[in-house]
Short mmCIF file of C-alpha atoms in Angstrom, two decimals:
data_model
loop_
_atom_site.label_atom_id
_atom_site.label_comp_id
_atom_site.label_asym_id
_atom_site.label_seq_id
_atom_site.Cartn_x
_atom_site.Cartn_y
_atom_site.Cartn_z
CA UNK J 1 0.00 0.00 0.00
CA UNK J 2 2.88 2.13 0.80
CA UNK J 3 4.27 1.83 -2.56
CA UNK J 4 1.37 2.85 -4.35
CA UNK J 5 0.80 6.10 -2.79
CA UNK J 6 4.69 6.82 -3.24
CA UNK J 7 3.49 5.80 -6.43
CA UNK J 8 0.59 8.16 -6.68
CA UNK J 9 2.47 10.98 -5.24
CA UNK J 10 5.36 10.79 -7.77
CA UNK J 11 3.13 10.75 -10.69
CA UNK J 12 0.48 13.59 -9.38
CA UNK J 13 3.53 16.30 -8.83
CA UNK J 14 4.95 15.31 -12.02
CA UNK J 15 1.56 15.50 -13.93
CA UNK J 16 1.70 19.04 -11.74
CA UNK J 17 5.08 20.04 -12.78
CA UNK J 18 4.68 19.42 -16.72
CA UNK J 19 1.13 21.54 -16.75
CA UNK J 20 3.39 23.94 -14.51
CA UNK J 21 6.50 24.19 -17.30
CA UNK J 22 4.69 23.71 -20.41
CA UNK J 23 2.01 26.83 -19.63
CA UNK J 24 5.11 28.79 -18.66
CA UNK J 25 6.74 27.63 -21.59
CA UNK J 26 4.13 28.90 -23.61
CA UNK J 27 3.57 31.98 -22.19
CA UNK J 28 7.21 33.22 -22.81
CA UNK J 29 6.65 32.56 -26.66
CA UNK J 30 6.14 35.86 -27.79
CA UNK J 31 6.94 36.26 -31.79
CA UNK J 32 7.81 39.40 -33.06
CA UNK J 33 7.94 39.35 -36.88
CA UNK J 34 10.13 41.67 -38.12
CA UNK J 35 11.02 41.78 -42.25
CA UNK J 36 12.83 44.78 -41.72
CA UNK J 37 16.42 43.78 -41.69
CA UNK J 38 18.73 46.03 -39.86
CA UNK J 39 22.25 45.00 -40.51
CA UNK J 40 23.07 47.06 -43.76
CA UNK J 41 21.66 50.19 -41.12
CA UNK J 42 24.46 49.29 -38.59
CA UNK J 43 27.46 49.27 -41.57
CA UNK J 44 29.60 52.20 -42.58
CA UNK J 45 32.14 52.38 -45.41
CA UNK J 46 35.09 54.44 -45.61
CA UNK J 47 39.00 54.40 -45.41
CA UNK J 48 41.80 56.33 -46.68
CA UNK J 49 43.58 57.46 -49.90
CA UNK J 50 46.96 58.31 -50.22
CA UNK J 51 48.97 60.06 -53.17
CA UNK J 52 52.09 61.51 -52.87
CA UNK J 53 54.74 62.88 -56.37
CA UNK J 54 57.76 63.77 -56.41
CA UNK J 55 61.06 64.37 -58.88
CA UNK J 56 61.04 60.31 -59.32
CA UNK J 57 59.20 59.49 -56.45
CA UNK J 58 55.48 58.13 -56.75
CA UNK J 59 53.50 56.56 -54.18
CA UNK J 60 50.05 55.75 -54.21
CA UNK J 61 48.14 53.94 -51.74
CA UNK J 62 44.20 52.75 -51.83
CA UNK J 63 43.07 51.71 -48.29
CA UNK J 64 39.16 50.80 -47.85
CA UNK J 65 37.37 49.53 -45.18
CA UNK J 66 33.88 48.40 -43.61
CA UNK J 67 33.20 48.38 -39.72
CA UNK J 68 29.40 46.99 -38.44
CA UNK J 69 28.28 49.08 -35.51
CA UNK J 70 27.46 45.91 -32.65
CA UNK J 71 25.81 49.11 -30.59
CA UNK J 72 27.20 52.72 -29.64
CA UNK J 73 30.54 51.52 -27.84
CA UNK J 74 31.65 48.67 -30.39
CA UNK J 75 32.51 48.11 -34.16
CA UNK J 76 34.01 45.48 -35.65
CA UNK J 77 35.41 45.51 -39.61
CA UNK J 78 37.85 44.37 -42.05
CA UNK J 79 39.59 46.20 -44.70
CA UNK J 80 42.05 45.64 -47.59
CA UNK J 81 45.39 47.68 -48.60
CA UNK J 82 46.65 48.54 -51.96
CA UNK J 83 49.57 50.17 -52.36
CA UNK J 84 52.81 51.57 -55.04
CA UNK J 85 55.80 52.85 -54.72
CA UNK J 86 58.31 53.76 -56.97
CA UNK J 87 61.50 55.91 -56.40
CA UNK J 88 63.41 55.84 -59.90
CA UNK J 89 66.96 53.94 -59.87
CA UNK J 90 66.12 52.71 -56.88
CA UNK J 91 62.56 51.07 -55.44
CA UNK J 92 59.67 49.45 -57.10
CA UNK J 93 57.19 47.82 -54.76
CA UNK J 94 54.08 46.76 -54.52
CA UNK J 95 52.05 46.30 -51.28
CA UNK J 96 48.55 44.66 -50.78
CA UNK J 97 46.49 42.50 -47.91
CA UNK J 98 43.63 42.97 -45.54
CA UNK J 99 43.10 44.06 -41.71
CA UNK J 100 40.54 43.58 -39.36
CA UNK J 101 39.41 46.57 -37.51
CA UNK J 102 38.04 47.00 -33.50
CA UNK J 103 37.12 49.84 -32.66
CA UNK J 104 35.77 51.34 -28.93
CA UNK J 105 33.78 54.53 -27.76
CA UNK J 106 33.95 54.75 -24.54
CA UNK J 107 32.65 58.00 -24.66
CA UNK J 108 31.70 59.51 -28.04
CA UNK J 109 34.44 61.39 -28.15
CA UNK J 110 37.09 58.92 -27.62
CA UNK J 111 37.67 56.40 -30.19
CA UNK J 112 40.58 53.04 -29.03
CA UNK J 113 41.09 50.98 -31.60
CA UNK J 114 42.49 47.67 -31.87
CA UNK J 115 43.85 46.83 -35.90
CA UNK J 116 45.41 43.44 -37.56
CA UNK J 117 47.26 44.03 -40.60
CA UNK J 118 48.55 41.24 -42.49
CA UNK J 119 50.16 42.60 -46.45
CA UNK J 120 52.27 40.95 -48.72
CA UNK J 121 55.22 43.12 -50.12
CA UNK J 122 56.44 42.48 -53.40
CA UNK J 123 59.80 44.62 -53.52
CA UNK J 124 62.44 45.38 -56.64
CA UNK J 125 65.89 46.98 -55.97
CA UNK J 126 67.93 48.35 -58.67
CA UNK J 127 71.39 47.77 -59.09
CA UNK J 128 73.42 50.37 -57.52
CA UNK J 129 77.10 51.38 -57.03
CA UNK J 130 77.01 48.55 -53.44
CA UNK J 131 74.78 46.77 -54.41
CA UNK J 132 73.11 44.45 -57.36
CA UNK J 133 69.82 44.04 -58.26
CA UNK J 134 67.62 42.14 -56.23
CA UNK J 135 64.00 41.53 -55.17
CA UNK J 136 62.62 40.94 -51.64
CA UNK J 137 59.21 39.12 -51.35
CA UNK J 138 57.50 39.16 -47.84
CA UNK J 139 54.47 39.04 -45.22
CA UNK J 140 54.66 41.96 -43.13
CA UNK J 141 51.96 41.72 -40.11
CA UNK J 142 51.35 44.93 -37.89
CA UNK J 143 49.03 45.11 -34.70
CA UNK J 144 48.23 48.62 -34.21
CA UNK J 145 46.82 49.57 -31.09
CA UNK J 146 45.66 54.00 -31.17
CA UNK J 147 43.58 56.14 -29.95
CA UNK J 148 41.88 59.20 -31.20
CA UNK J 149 39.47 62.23 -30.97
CA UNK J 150 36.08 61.28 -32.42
CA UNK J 151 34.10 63.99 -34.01
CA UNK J 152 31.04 63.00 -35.89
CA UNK J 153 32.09 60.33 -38.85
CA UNK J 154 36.06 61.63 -38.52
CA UNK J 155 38.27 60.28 -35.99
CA UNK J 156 42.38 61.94 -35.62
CA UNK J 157 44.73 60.47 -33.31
CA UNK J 158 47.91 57.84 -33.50
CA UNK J 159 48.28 54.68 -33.84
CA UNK J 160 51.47 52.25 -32.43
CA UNK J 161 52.71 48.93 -33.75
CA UNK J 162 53.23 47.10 -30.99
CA UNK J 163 54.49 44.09 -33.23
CA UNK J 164 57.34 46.81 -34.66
CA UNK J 165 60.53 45.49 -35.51
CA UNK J 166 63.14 48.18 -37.41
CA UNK J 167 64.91 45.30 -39.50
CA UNK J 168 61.86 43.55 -40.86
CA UNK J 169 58.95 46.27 -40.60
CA UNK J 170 57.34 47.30 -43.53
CA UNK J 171 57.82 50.89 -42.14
CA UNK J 172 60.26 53.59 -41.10
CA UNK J 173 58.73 53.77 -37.99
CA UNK J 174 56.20 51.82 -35.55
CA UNK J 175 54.26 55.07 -34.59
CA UNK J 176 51.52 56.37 -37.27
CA UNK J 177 49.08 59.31 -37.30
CA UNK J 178 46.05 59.14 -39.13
CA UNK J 179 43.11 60.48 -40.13
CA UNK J 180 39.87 58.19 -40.18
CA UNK J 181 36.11 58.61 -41.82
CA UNK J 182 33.59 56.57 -42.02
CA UNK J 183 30.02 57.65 -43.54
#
């Protein structure tokens, strides 16, 4: 007798408990149907441009990006390089490759940023008076951390490579203004 109303028991709460869960299951069902689809409102396009001429000297760079807007602190985007430089009887390269971009407002005026670059240098040297002719094929890969003043779409501040090496960096140097828009 004992064992039936153990028996009894069991099954009444757990008859009780699946009415319980399955009305509060259904009661937290609450579709919204939305065909409006927001991501393309949350992505901005920009990047940079660079052209500089010289006697002999030509460099031309084409830099554009993407960043999605996760909310009004974070973005997240890649981007892609394209770059050439010439300085006559000497230089002939070619640069090209793709980042990926974080960037954080802590307060709207302050932009951090956080930037991957990985670029693939294609290089020709001339033969000079030292030296023969020879070319020089690499990766180059940069982390950039920066921070800048954030008005509107344009952001100015500096950026550091904190990856920098002086024998095997791409560039001069390991510090880098620049000048950011995004619309």
């Amino acid at each position: 007798m004992k064992k039936n109303q153990i028996s009894i028991v069991f099954k009444s709460f757990f008859v009780i408990m699946t009415v319980f869960f399955s009305s509060y299951a259904t009661a937290q069902q609450n579709y919204v149907i939305n065909n409006h689809n927001d991501f393309w409102d949350k992505v901005q396009f920009g990047g940079g441009l660079g052209l500089g001429f010289g006697s002999g000297y030509t460099d031309i760079s084409v830099m554009p990006s993407a960043i999605y807007n996760v909310n009004e602190i974070v973005s997240l985007g890649v981007g892609l390089q394209f770059g050439y430089l010439y300085q006559k009887n000497y230089y002939e390269s070619f640069v090209y490759g793709a980042s990926f971009l974080t960037y954080v407002n802590p307060i709207p005026q302050l932009q951090l940023s956080a930037e991957l670059e990985q670029v693939r240098v294609n290089a020709d040297y001339e033969e000079t008076y030292y030296v023969p002719a020879y070319s020089d094929d690499f990766w180059n890969t940069a982390l950039y951390l920066g921070a800048g003043y954030r008005t509107g779409n344009v952001t100015i501040g500096a950026r550091y490579d904190v990856l920098y090496n002086p024998n095997k960096s791409l560039y001069g140097s390991g510090f880098m203004p620049f000048v950011r828009a995004y619309f």
